[in-house]
Coordinates of C-alpha atoms in Angstrom, one line a residue:
X9 CA -10.0 3.5 -68.4
X10 CA -12.5 2.3 -65.8
X11 CA -15.3 4.7 -65.1
X12 CA -17.1 3.9 -61.8
X13 CA -20.1 5.9 -62.9
X14 CA -20.6 4.1 -66.2
X15 CA -23.2 1.3 -66.3
X16 CA -21.7 -2.1 -65.6
X17 CA -22.5 -5.3 -67.5
X18 CA -25.1 -7.4 -65.5
X19 CA -22.8 -10.4 -65.3
X20 CA -20.0 -8.2 -63.7
X21 CA -22.5 -6.8 -61.1
X22 CA -23.6 -10.2 -60.1
X23 CA -20.0 -11.4 -59.9
X24 CA -19.0 -8.5 -57.6
X25 CA -22.0 -9.0 -55.4
X26 CA -21.1 -12.6 -54.9
X27 CA -17.5 -11.8 -54.3
X28 CA -18.4 -9.1 -51.8
X29 CA -20.8 -11.5 -50.0
X30 CA -18.1 -14.1 -49.8
X31 CA -15.8 -11.4 -48.1
X32 CA -18.6 -10.6 -45.6
X33 CA -19.0 -14.2 -44.7
X34 CA -15.3 -14.5 -44.0
X35 CA -15.3 -11.2 -42.1
X36 CA -18.1 -12.4 -39.8
X37 CA -16.1 -15.6 -39.2
X38 CA -13.2 -13.4 -38.1
X39 CA -11.1 -14.6 -41.0
X40 CA -10.0 -11.0 -41.6
X41 CA -6.9 -11.6 -43.9
X42 CA -9.0 -13.7 -46.3
X43 CA -11.9 -11.2 -46.2
X44 CA -9.5 -8.3 -46.9
X45 CA -8.0 -10.1 -50.0
X46 CA -11.5 -10.4 -51.4
X47 CA -12.4 -6.7 -50.6
X48 CA -9.2 -5.7 -52.3
X49 CA -10.2 -7.8 -55.4
X50 CA -13.6 -6.1 -55.4
X51 CA -12.0 -2.7 -55.2
X52 CA -9.6 -3.5 -58.1
X53 CA -12.7 -4.1 -60.2
X54 CA -14.7 -1.3 -58.8
X55 CA -12.8 1.3 -56.7
X56 CA -16.1 3.0 -55.9
X57 CA -17.7 0.0 -54.1
X58 CA -18.8 1.7 -50.9
X59 CA -19.5 -1.5 -49.0
X60 CA -16.1 -3.0 -49.9
X61 CA -14.3 0.3 -48.8
X62 CA -16.0 0.4 -45.4
X63 CA -15.6 -3.3 -44.7
X64 CA -12.0 -3.2 -45.9
X65 CA -11.3 -0.4 -43.4
X66 CA -12.8 -2.6 -40.6
X67 CA -10.7 -5.6 -41.7
X68 CA -7.5 -3.6 -42.0
X69 CA -8.0 -2.4 -38.4
X70 CA -8.4 -5.9 -37.2
X71 CA -5.2 -6.9 -39.0
X72 CA -3.3 -4.1 -37.2
X73 CA -2.9 -1.9 -40.3
X74 CA -4.6 1.3 -39.1
X75 CA -2.9 3.6 -41.6
X76 CA -4.4 1.7 -44.6
X77 CA -7.7 1.5 -42.7
X78 CA -7.8 5.4 -42.4
X79 CA -7.1 5.7 -46.1
X80 CA -9.9 3.2 -47.1
X81 CA -12.4 4.9 -44.7
X82 CA -11.5 8.4 -46.1
X83 CA -12.0 7.2 -49.6
X84 CA -15.5 5.9 -48.6
X85 CA -16.3 9.3 -47.0
X86 CA -15.2 11.2 -50.1
X87 CA -17.6 9.0 -52.2
X88 CA -20.5 9.2 -49.7
X89 CA -20.3 10.3 -46.1
X90 CA -21.8 7.6 -43.8
X91 CA -21.9 6.9 -40.1
X92 CA -20.1 3.6 -40.6
X93 CA -17.3 5.2 -42.6
X94 CA -16.7 8.0 -40.1
X95 CA -16.8 5.4 -37.2
X96 CA -14.2 3.2 -38.8
X97 CA -12.1 6.2 -39.7
X98 CA -12.2 7.4 -36.1
X99 CA -11.5 4.0 -34.7
X100 CA -8.4 3.6 -36.9
X101 CA -7.2 7.1 -36.0
X102 CA -7.6 6.2 -32.3
X103 CA -5.5 3.1 -32.9
X104 CA -2.8 5.4 -34.3
X105 CA -3.0 7.6 -31.2
X106 CA -4.4 10.5 -33.2
X107 CA -7.2 11.0 -30.6
X108 CA -8.3 14.6 -31.4
X109 CA -8.8 13.6 -35.1
X110 CA -10.6 10.5 -34.0
X111 CA -13.1 12.6 -32.0
X112 CA -13.7 14.9 -34.9
X113 CA -14.6 11.8 -37.0
X114 CA -17.0 10.5 -34.4
X115 CA -18.5 14.0 -34.1
X116 CA -19.1 13.9 -37.9
X117 CA -20.9 10.5 -37.5
X118 CA -23.1 11.9 -34.7
X119 CA -23.9 14.9 -36.8
X120 CA -25.2 12.5 -39.5
X121 CA -27.0 10.3 -37.0
X122 CA -27.4 11.6 -33.4
X123 CA -28.7 8.2 -32.3
X124 CA -25.6 6.3 -33.3
X125 CA -24.6 4.2 -30.3
X126 CA -21.3 3.1 -31.9
X127 CA -20.3 6.8 -32.5
X128 CA -21.1 7.8 -28.9
X129 CA -19.3 4.8 -27.5
X130 CA -16.2 5.2 -29.6
X131 CA -16.1 9.0 -28.9
X132 CA -16.2 8.1 -25.2
X133 CA -13.2 5.8 -25.5
X134 CA -11.2 8.4 -27.4
X135 CA -12.1 11.1 -24.9
X136 CA -10.9 8.8 -22.1
X137 CA -7.6 8.4 -23.9
X138 CA -7.2 12.2 -23.8
X139 CA -8.0 12.2 -20.0
X140 CA -11.2 14.2 -20.7
X141 CA -13.0 11.8 -18.4
X142 CA -16.1 13.9 -17.6
X143 CA -16.8 14.3 -21.3
X144 CA -16.1 10.6 -21.8
X145 CA -18.7 9.7 -19.2
X146 CA -21.3 11.9 -20.9
X147 CA -20.7 10.0 -24.1
X148 CA -21.1 6.6 -22.5
X149 CA -24.2 7.9 -20.7
X150 CA -25.7 9.0 -24.0
X151 CA -24.9 5.6 -25.6
X152 CA -26.5 3.8 -22.7
X153 CA -29.6 5.9 -22.9
X154 CA -29.9 4.6 -26.5
X155 CA -28.9 1.0 -25.7
X156 CA -29.4 0.3 -22.0
X157 CA -28.9 -3.5 -22.4
X158 CA -25.3 -3.3 -23.7
X159 CA -22.8 -5.0 -21.4
X160 CA -20.0 -3.4 -23.4
X161 CA -21.3 0.1 -22.6
X162 CA -21.8 -0.6 -18.9
X163 CA -18.2 -1.9 -18.8
X164 CA -16.9 1.2 -20.6
X165 CA -18.8 3.4 -18.2
X166 CA -17.3 1.5 -15.3
X167 CA -13.8 2.1 -16.7
X168 CA -14.3 5.9 -16.8
X169 CA -15.9 6.0 -13.4
X170 CA -12.8 4.3 -12.1
X171 CA -10.7 7.0 -13.6
X172 CA -12.9 9.5 -11.8
X173 CA -12.4 7.5 -8.6
X174 CA -16.1 7.1 -8.3
X175 CA -15.6 3.5 -7.3
X176 CA -19.0 2.6 -6.0
X177 CA -20.7 3.8 -9.1
X178 CA -18.1 1.9 -11.2
X179 CA -18.8 -1.2 -9.3
X180 CA -22.6 -0.9 -10.0
X181 CA -21.7 -0.5 -13.8
X182 CA -19.6 -3.6 -13.8
X183 CA -22.2 -5.6 -12.0
X184 CA -24.8 -4.5 -14.5
X185 CA -22.5 -5.6 -17.3
X186 CA -22.0 -9.0 -15.6
X187 CA -25.8 -9.4 -15.2
X188 CA -26.1 -8.8 -19.0
X189 CA -23.0 -10.9 -20.0
X190 CA -21.9 -13.2 -17.2
X191 CA -19.3 -14.9 -19.3
X192 CA -17.1 -11.9 -19.9
X193 CA -13.7 -12.5 -18.2
X194 CA -12.6 -8.9 -18.9
X195 CA -15.6 -7.5 -16.9
X196 CA -15.0 -9.8 -14.0
X197 CA -11.3 -8.6 -14.0
X198 CA -12.4 -5.0 -14.1
X199 CA -14.9 -5.6 -11.2
X200 CA -11.9 -7.0 -9.2
X201 CA -9.9 -3.9 -9.8
X202 CA -12.7 -1.6 -8.4
X203 CA -13.2 -3.9 -5.4
X204 CA -9.5 -3.7 -4.7
X205 CA -9.7 0.1 -4.9
X206 CA -12.4 -0.1 -2.3
X207 CA -10.1 -2.3 -0.1
X208 CA -12.5 -5.2 -0.4
X209 CA -9.6 -7.6 -1.2
X210 CA -11.4 -10.9 -0.6
X211 CA -14.2 -10.0 -3.0
X212 CA -11.6 -8.7 -5.5
X213 CA -9.7 -12.0 -5.4
X214 CA -13.0 -13.9 -6.0
X215 CA -13.7 -11.7 -9.0
X216 CA -10.3 -12.3 -10.5
X217 CA -10.7 -16.0 -9.9
X218 CA -14.0 -16.0 -11.7
X219 CA -12.3 -14.2 -14.6
X220 CA -9.7 -16.9 -14.7
X221 CA -12.3 -19.7 -14.6
X222 CA -13.7 -18.1 -17.8
X223 CA -10.3 -17.4 -19.4
X224 CA -7.4 -19.3 -17.7
X225 CA -4.8 -17.5 -19.9
X226 CA -5.8 -14.0 -19.0
X227 CA -2.5 -12.7 -17.8
X228 CA -3.8 -9.5 -16.4
X229 CA -6.2 -11.3 -14.1
X230 CA -3.4 -13.5 -12.8
X231 CA -1.3 -10.4 -12.0
X232 CA -4.2 -8.6 -10.4
X233 CA -5.1 -11.7 -8.3
X234 CA -1.5 -11.7 -7.1
X235 CA -1.8 -8.1 -5.8
X236 CA -5.1 -8.9 -4.0
X237 CA -3.7 -12.0 -2.4
X238 CA -0.7 -10.0 -1.2
X239 CA -3.1 -7.6 0.5
X240 CA -4.8 -10.6 2.1
X241 CA -1.4 -11.8 3.5
X242 CA -1.4 -14.9 1.2
X243 CA 2.0 -14.0 -0.1
X244 CA 3.1 -17.5 -1.4
X245 CA -0.1 -17.7 -3.5
X246 CA 0.4 -14.1 -4.7
X247 CA 3.9 -15.0 -5.9
X248 CA 2.5 -18.0 -7.8
X249 CA -0.2 -15.9 -9.5
X250 CA 2.2 -13.1 -10.5
X251 CA 4.7 -15.7 -11.9
X252 CA 2.0 -17.3 -13.9
X253 CA 1.1 -13.8 -15.4
X254 CA 4.8 -13.4 -16.4
X255 CA 4.8 -16.9 -18.0
X256 CA 1.7 -15.9 -20.1
X257 CA 2.9 -12.4 -21.0
X258 CA 6.6 -11.9 -20.4
X259 CA 6.6 -8.3 -21.5
X260 CA 3.7 -7.3 -19.2
X261 CA 4.7 -4.1 -17.3
X262 CA 4.3 -4.1 -13.5
X263 CA 4.5 -7.8 -12.9
X264 CA 8.1 -7.7 -11.8
X265 CA 7.3 -5.1 -9.2
X266 CA 4.4 -7.3 -7.9
X267 CA 6.6 -10.4 -7.7
X268 CA 9.1 -8.3 -5.8
X269 CA 6.4 -7.2 -3.3
X270 CA 5.4 -10.8 -2.7
X271 CA 9.0 -11.9 -2.2
X272 CA 9.6 -9.0 0.2
X273 CA 6.6 -10.0 2.3
X274 CA 8.0 -13.6 2.3
X275 CA 11.2 -12.1 3.7
X276 CA 13.3 -13.0 0.7
X277 CA 14.7 -9.5 0.0
X278 CA 17.7 -10.6 -2.1
X279 CA 15.3 -12.2 -4.7
X280 CA 12.9 -9.2 -4.4
X281 CA 15.7 -6.9 -5.3
X282 CA 16.3 -8.7 -8.6
X283 CA 12.7 -8.2 -9.6
X284 CA 12.7 -4.6 -8.5
X285 CA 15.8 -4.0 -10.7
X286 CA 13.9 -5.6 -13.6
X287 CA 10.9 -3.3 -12.9
X288 CA 13.2 -0.3 -13.1
X289 CA 14.7 -1.4 -16.4
X290 CA 11.1 -1.4 -17.7
X291 CA 10.2 2.0 -16.2
X292 CA 13.3 3.8 -14.9
X293 CA 11.4 7.1 -14.2
X294 CA 8.6 5.5 -12.3
X295 CA 8.8 6.8 -8.7
X296 CA 7.0 3.8 -7.2
X297 CA 9.6 1.4 -8.7
X298 CA 12.3 3.4 -7.1
X299 CA 10.5 3.4 -3.7
X300 CA 10.0 -0.4 -3.9
X301 CA 13.7 -0.9 -4.6
X302 CA 14.6 1.5 -1.7
X303 CA 12.3 -0.5 0.6
X304 CA 14.1 -3.7 0.0
X305 CA 17.5 -2.0 0.2
X306 CA 16.3 -0.8 3.7
X307 CA 15.5 -4.4 4.5
X308 CA 19.1 -5.3 3.6
X309 CA 20.4 -2.5 5.8
X310 CA 21.9 -0.8 2.7
X311 CA 20.7 2.5 4.1
X312 CA 22.7 5.1 2.0
X313 CA 21.6 3.3 -1.2
X314 CA 18.0 3.3 0.0
X315 CA 18.1 7.0 0.8
X316 CA 19.5 7.7 -2.7
X317 CA 16.6 5.9 -4.3
X318 CA 14.0 7.7 -2.1
X319 CA 15.6 11.0 -3.0
X320 CA 15.5 10.1 -6.7
X321 CA 11.8 9.2 -6.4
X322 CA 11.1 12.5 -4.7
X323 CA 12.9 14.3 -7.6
X324 CA 10.5 12.6 -10.0
X325 CA 7.4 13.2 -7.8
X326 CA 8.1 15.8 -5.1
X327 CA 4.7 15.3 -3.5
X328 CA 5.0 11.5 -3.1
X329 CA 4.2 11.3 0.7
X330 CA 5.2 7.6 0.9
X331 CA 8.7 8.3 -0.4
X332 CA 9.2 11.1 2.1
X333 CA 7.9 8.9 5.0
X334 CA 10.0 5.8 4.1
X335 CA 13.0 8.0 3.7
X336 CA 12.4 9.4 7.2
X337 CA 12.8 6.0 8.7
X338 CA 16.2 5.6 7.0
X339 CA 17.4 9.0 8.0
X340 CA 16.3 8.6 11.7
X341 CA 17.7 5.1 11.9
X342 CA 21.0 6.4 10.7
X343 CA 20.9 9.2 13.3
X344 CA 20.0 12.1 11.1
X345 CA 17.0 13.2 13.2
X346 CA 17.0 16.8 11.8
X347 CA 16.2 15.7 8.3
X348 CA 14.4 12.5 9.3
X349 CA 11.9 14.2 11.7
X350 CA 11.0 16.8 9.0
X351 CA 10.3 14.0 6.4
X352 CA 8.4 12.1 9.0
X353 CA 5.8 14.9 8.9
X354 CA 4.6 13.4 5.6
X355 CA 2.8 10.6 7.5
X356 CA -0.1 13.1 8.0
X357 CA -0.9 12.9 4.3
X358 CA -1.2 9.1 4.6
X359 CA -3.0 8.6 7.8
X360 CA -6.6 7.6 7.3
X361 CA -7.8 8.6 10.8
X362 CA -9.2 12.2 10.8
X363 CA -7.4 14.9 12.8
X364 CA -9.2 15.8 16.0
X365 CA -11.9 18.4 15.4
X366 CA -10.1 21.2 17.2
X367 CA -10.3 24.6 15.8
X368 CA -6.7 25.8 16.4
X369 CA -3.7 26.4 14.2
X370 CA -1.0 23.6 14.1
X371 CA 2.1 24.3 16.2
X372 CA 5.4 23.3 14.5
X373 CA 7.7 25.0 17.0
X374 CA 7.9 28.5 15.5
X375 CA 5.2 30.3 17.6
X376 CA 5.6 31.4 21.2
X377 CA 3.5 29.1 23.4
X378 CA 4.2 30.6 26.9
X379 CA 0.8 31.3 28.4
X380 CA -1.0 29.5 25.6
X381 CA -2.9 26.2 25.7
X382 CA -1.4 23.5 23.5
X383 CA -3.5 20.5 22.6
X384 CA -1.4 17.5 21.9
X385 CA -3.0 14.3 20.5
X386 CA -1.4 10.9 20.2
X387 CA -1.4 9.8 16.6
X388 CA 0.5 6.4 16.5
X389 CA 0.6 3.2 18.6
X390 CA 1.0 2.6 22.3
X391 CA 4.8 2.3 22.3
X392 CA 5.1 5.6 20.3
X393 CA 2.8 7.4 22.8
X394 CA 4.8 6.1 25.8
X395 CA 8.1 7.1 24.1
X396 CA 7.2 10.6 23.0
X397 CA 4.8 11.7 25.8
X398 CA 7.9 13.1 27.6
X399 CA 7.8 16.0 25.1
X400 CA 4.6 17.2 26.7
X401 CA 6.7 18.2 29.7
X402 CA 9.1 20.1 27.4
X403 CA 6.1 22.1 26.1
X404 CA 5.0 22.8 29.7
X405 CA 8.6 23.9 30.5
X406 CA 8.2 26.6 27.8
X407 CA 5.2 27.9 29.7
X408 CA 2.4 26.2 27.8
X409 CA -0.7 24.8 29.4
X410 CA -0.8 21.3 27.9
X411 CA -3.8 19.1 27.2
X412 CA -2.7 15.6 26.1
X413 CA -5.2 13.3 24.4
X414 CA -4.2 9.7 24.4
X415 CA -5.6 6.2 23.9
X416 CA -8.0 5.2 26.7
X417 CA -5.7 2.3 27.8
X418 CA -2.9 4.8 28.6
X419 CA -4.8 7.6 30.4
X420 CA -4.2 6.5 34.0
X421 CA -0.6 5.6 33.3
X422 CA 0.2 8.9 31.6
X423 CA -1.7 11.0 34.2
X424 CA 1.4 10.7 36.4
X425 CA 3.5 12.4 33.7
X426 CA 3.0 15.9 35.4
X427 CA 0.5 17.1 37.9
X428 CA -0.2 20.1 35.7
X429 CA -0.7 18.3 32.3
X430 CA -4.3 17.5 31.7
X431 CA -4.6 14.0 30.2
X432 CA -7.8 13.1 28.4
X433 CA -8.9 10.3 26.0
X434 CA -9.6 10.6 22.4
X435 CA -13.0 12.2 21.7
X436 CA -13.1 14.1 25.0
X437 CA -13.4 17.9 24.4
X438 CA -10.2 19.7 25.3
X439 CA -11.8 23.0 25.9
X440 CA -10.5 26.2 24.4
X441 CA -7.0 25.8 22.9
X442 CA -4.6 28.1 21.1
X443 CA -2.5 25.6 19.2
X444 CA -2.6 21.9 18.4
X445 CA 0.1 19.4 17.6
X446 CA 0.3 15.7 16.9
X447 CA 2.3 13.9 19.6
X448 CA 4.7 12.4 17.1
X449 CA 5.4 15.9 15.7
X450 CA 6.7 17.3 19.0
X451 CA 10.3 16.0 18.4
X452 CA 10.3 17.9 15.1
X453 CA 8.7 21.0 16.7
X454 CA 11.5 21.0 19.3
X455 CA 14.1 20.4 16.5
X456 CA 15.5 17.3 18.2
X457 CA 18.9 16.0 17.4
X458 CA 20.7 13.0 18.9
X459 CA 22.6 15.4 21.2
X460 CA 19.5 16.8 22.9
X461 CA 17.0 13.9 23.2
X462 CA 15.2 14.5 26.5
X463 CA 16.5 11.3 28.2
X464 CA 15.8 11.9 31.9
X465 CA 14.2 8.8 33.3
X466 CA 12.0 7.8 34.9
X467 CA 9.3 10.1 33.5
X468 CA 6.6 7.6 34.2
X469 CA 6.0 5.8 37.5
X470 CA 4.1 2.8 38.6
X471 CA 1.2 3.2 41.0
X472 CA 2.7 2.7 44.5
X473 CA -0.2 0.7 45.8
X474 CA -0.3 -1.6 42.8
X475 CA 3.5 -1.9 43.0
X476 CA 3.3 -3.0 46.7
X477 CA 0.5 -5.5 45.9
X478 CA 2.6 -7.1 43.1
X479 CA 5.7 -7.0 45.3
X480 CA 3.9 -9.2 47.9
X481 CA 2.5 -11.5 45.2
X482 CA 5.9 -11.9 43.4
X483 CA 7.9 -12.4 46.6
X484 CA 11.6 -11.6 47.1
X485 CA 13.1 -14.9 45.9
X486 CA 15.4 -15.1 42.9
X487 CA 16.6 -12.8 40.2
X488 CA 13.3 -11.8 38.6
X489 CA 13.3 -11.3 34.8
X490 CA 10.2 -10.1 33.1
X491 CA 10.0 -11.4 29.5
X492 CA 8.0 -10.4 26.4
X493 CA 8.6 -12.5 23.3
X494 CA 6.1 -11.2 20.8
X495 CA 5.1 -7.7 19.5
X496 CA 2.2 -6.9 17.4
X497 CA 2.1 -8.8 14.2
X498 CA 0.6 -5.9 12.3
X499 CA 2.8 -2.9 11.4
X500 CA 1.4 0.3 10.0
X501 CA 3.4 2.0 7.2
X502 CA 1.6 5.2 6.2
X503 CA -1.8 4.1 4.9
X504 CA -0.9 0.4 4.8
X505 CA -0.8 -2.3 7.3
X506 CA 1.5 -5.3 6.8
X507 CA 2.3 -8.4 8.8
X508 CA 5.7 -8.5 10.4
X509 CA 6.6 -11.9 11.9
X510 CA 10.2 -10.7 12.6
X511 CA 8.9 -8.8 15.7
X512 CA 8.4 -12.1 17.5
X513 CA 10.8 -14.5 19.3
X514 CA 10.1 -18.2 19.7
X515 CA 9.5 -18.7 23.4
X516 CA 11.7 -21.8 23.3
X517 CA 14.8 -19.5 23.0
X518 CA 14.2 -18.3 26.5
X519 CA 15.0 -21.8 27.8
X520 CA 18.7 -21.0 28.1
X521 CA 17.9 -17.9 30.2
X522 CA 15.7 -20.1 32.5
X523 CA 18.8 -22.4 33.0
X524 CA 20.8 -19.6 34.7
X525 CA 21.0 -20.3 38.4
X526 CA 18.7 -18.2 40.5
X527 CA 16.8 -16.7 37.6
X528 CA 13.0 -16.6 37.6
X529 CA 11.3 -15.9 34.2
X530 CA 8.0 -14.0 34.6
X531 CA 5.7 -13.5 31.6
X532 CA 4.7 -9.9 30.8
X533 CA 3.2 -11.1 27.5
X534 CA -0.3 -10.0 26.6
X535 CA -2.5 -10.9 23.7
X536 CA -0.6 -12.4 20.7
X537 CA 2.0 -14.9 21.9
X538 CA 0.3 -16.2 25.0
X539 CA -0.8 -19.3 22.9
X540 CA 2.9 -20.4 23.0
X541 CA 2.9 -20.3 26.8
X542 CA -0.5 -22.0 27.2
X543 CA 0.3 -24.7 24.6
X544 CA 3.1 -25.6 26.9
X545 CA 6.7 -25.0 25.9
X546 CA 7.9 -28.3 27.2
X547 CA 9.1 -27.9 30.8
X548 CA 10.2 -24.3 30.3
X549 CA 9.7 -22.5 33.7
X550 CA 7.9 -19.3 32.9
X551 CA 5.6 -17.8 35.6
X552 CA 2.2 -16.8 34.2
X553 CA 0.7 -13.9 36.2
X554 CA -2.8 -15.1 35.5
X555 CA -5.9 -13.9 33.7
X556 CA -6.3 -10.8 36.0
X557 CA -2.9 -9.4 35.0
X558 CA -3.3 -6.1 33.1
X559 CA -6.6 -6.1 31.2
X560 CA -5.3 -3.4 28.9
X561 CA -4.4 -0.3 31.0
X562 CA -0.6 -1.0 31.3
X563 CA -0.9 -0.2 35.1
X564 CA -0.2 -3.8 36.2
X565 CA 2.6 -4.1 33.8
X566 CA 4.2 -1.0 35.2
X567 CA 3.7 -2.2 38.8
X568 CA 5.2 -5.6 38.0
X569 CA 8.2 -4.0 36.2
X570 CA 8.8 -1.9 39.3
X571 CA 9.5 -5.1 41.2
X572 CA 11.7 -6.8 38.6
X573 CA 15.5 -7.0 38.4
X574 CA 15.4 -6.9 34.6
X575 CA 13.1 -6.8 31.6
X576 CA 14.0 -8.7 28.5
X577 CA 11.8 -7.9 25.5
X578 CA 11.6 -7.7 21.8
X579 CA 10.9 -4.4 19.9
X580 CA 7.5 -3.6 21.3
X581 CA 5.6 -1.3 23.7
X582 CA 7.0 -3.2 26.7
X583 CA 10.5 -1.9 25.8
X584 CA 9.2 1.7 25.8
X585 CA 7.3 1.3 29.1
X586 CA 10.3 -0.3 30.9
X587 CA 12.6 2.4 29.5
X588 CA 10.2 5.2 30.6
X589 CA 10.1 3.7 34.1
X590 CA 13.9 3.7 34.2
X591 CA 14.0 -0.1 34.7
X592 CA 17.0 -2.1 33.6
X593 CA 15.9 -3.3 30.1
X594 CA 17.5 -5.5 27.5
X595 CA 15.9 -5.2 24.1
X596 CA 16.3 -8.0 21.5
X597 CA 16.3 -6.3 18.2
X598 CA 15.7 -7.8 14.7
X599 CA 18.3 -7.2 12.0
X600 CA 16.5 -4.0 10.8
X601 CA 15.2 -2.4 14.0
X602 CA 12.7 0.4 14.5
X603 CA 14.2 3.8 13.9
X604 CA 14.6 4.9 17.5
X605 CA 17.1 2.1 18.2
X606 CA 19.5 3.5 15.6
X607 CA 22.4 1.4 14.1
X608 CA 25.4 -0.3 15.6
X609 CA 24.8 0.8 19.2
X610 CA 24.4 -1.2 22.4
X611 CA 22.9 1.8 24.3
X612 CA 19.9 4.0 23.6
X613 CA 19.9 7.8 23.7
X614 CA 16.2 7.5 24.5
X615 CA 16.5 5.2 27.5
X616 CA 19.7 5.3 29.6
X617 CA 18.7 2.1 31.4
X618 CA 18.3 0.1 28.2
X619 CA 20.8 -2.2 26.5
X620 CA 20.4 -3.4 22.9
X621 CA 21.2 -6.8 21.6
X622 CA 21.1 -7.0 17.8
X623 CA 20.7 -9.8 15.3
X624 CA 24.0 -10.2 13.5
X625 CA 22.1 -11.6 10.5
X626 CA 18.5 -11.6 9.5
X627 CA 16.5 -14.1 11.6
X628 CA 19.4 -15.0 13.8
X629 CA 17.8 -15.0 17.3
X630 CA 20.2 -17.7 18.4
X631 CA 23.1 -15.3 18.2
X632 CA 21.1 -12.7 20.2
X633 CA 20.1 -15.1 22.9
X634 CA 23.6 -16.5 23.2
X635 CA 24.8 -12.9 24.0
X636 CA 21.9 -12.3 26.4
X637 CA 22.5 -15.6 28.2
X638 CA 26.2 -14.8 28.8
X639 CA 25.4 -11.4 30.2
X640 CA 22.5 -12.6 32.3
X641 CA 24.6 -15.3 33.8
X642 CA 27.2 -12.7 34.9
X643 CA 24.5 -10.3 36.2
X644 CA 22.7 -12.9 38.2
X645 CA 25.9 -14.2 39.7
X646 CA 26.9 -10.8 40.9
X647 CA 23.4 -10.3 42.4
X648 CA 23.6 -13.5 44.5

């Protein structure tokens, strides 16, 4: 029987040393299978060969055989506890997911040699796996104190700082790693992730592209580049990047969701739905996957199915504010204001803008406000402010003294809302107040339903002097139709902004309206969209009111509208202003309209003077304008 303690013949010792050295050469060349065969041969001849045991454990890990690696390392530890044996044992245990045992092994290594960089580093990785991030950071910091010029350690430190959401510090760590090792694609990829978390999307994309220049087949970087490009509005490029990631790594989780996002932004919802379905097959209990599918079901006007997905996402993650917010739009669009307005309150968790610094409790409708001062502050866009400012009068009717803070551009217009409502601009001190309420929360505070929307119009009025001035300038001739063909390209959804080209109508489509006998088309367009008019839409007769028309206060727009026979507009602030003024207004709606226009109605409970013209199919403005042309021809004929 072989006795490992017995003296070995000199020729056998030399033979084992040469064999072991051959294994080490192969190991250093990353030829792990061949190296392991040699280590196994050495161990058959001498089961107590400590070097062969430790090296065999390392090779077995590389070969994806962690159970055998643990056994080899523990045999080595039983013979002679060493830092190397404990580190290889801990690393193999970590591979097996036995993280607590792995940490014990690294602790044993540190007890033997407190200056072991490998032990501190590996301990940090295991702690990170257990979500013990603060302890992991301490381990990486200790390792870096011992070896400050290690790119690997700076990268690992950056990873744990990301987990702690200390993104600026993480960025510094990744940049230090890159300074030490510029050719590491993985570190450039990680740097991109932290730049993306900091919303520095262009820099993030550059970092991913650098990673791909170093390692073109790095699937993760292709996928990450796709997400950054999507944020930059470069959706076709994003789609190509994510599809390349899927080609390289078909089983990569998350890619189908990202492909779906790009397709949705490209207004290809049917294709997006296919990828969201695949993402849900991968992770059926992932709330974000359900929300994405619900979003595209909403785009397809499959509202009950979308609501069901949002509800399922909320079951999985009750605090998911985006799910509540998106569901609110579905509910309100379908007419369920009671549930929808309550869910809409979740927007407050997603808004980046700070609440006004007013030391007063929030009013949600329960407390008595008669004799109290209620501070109401606008919290969405111009159109929303114009639509909902009417509720300030309801609060006043309950006996409240109302202070209304609005965008500077709307102060003069809204000052006519009520002689006793004090209208101020953002940042102006409201004085002592008893309660505060976001403007868009007032419909919820008043428990609004479709049956009791305060729809008395007009509740805003044009300045009479301005209106008279524009009446003289416009003249009396013709049937005067004010037109707006483009809303804002940027739409806010919670904390995100996205481009929405479907809010715009090609100016050329108004040509058939201009052909109606007696009709004068008058541009009310401001900002985006004027380039179509100035570029010249052929011989389309649209009257431009000039550079002095409405520099941003809406006062001129209101005064001109007061002198028009009709306003034709897409879904934008002009529709709300015309409706608030009680002017005859035709609103051209995209296939999935904003929530206040509801579904399948030609009228609006918000604006009695409005009429709605809906796209029968996504993108079908021709159908909308055929209907508008027919009605306008009849209206203009009756007016002659």
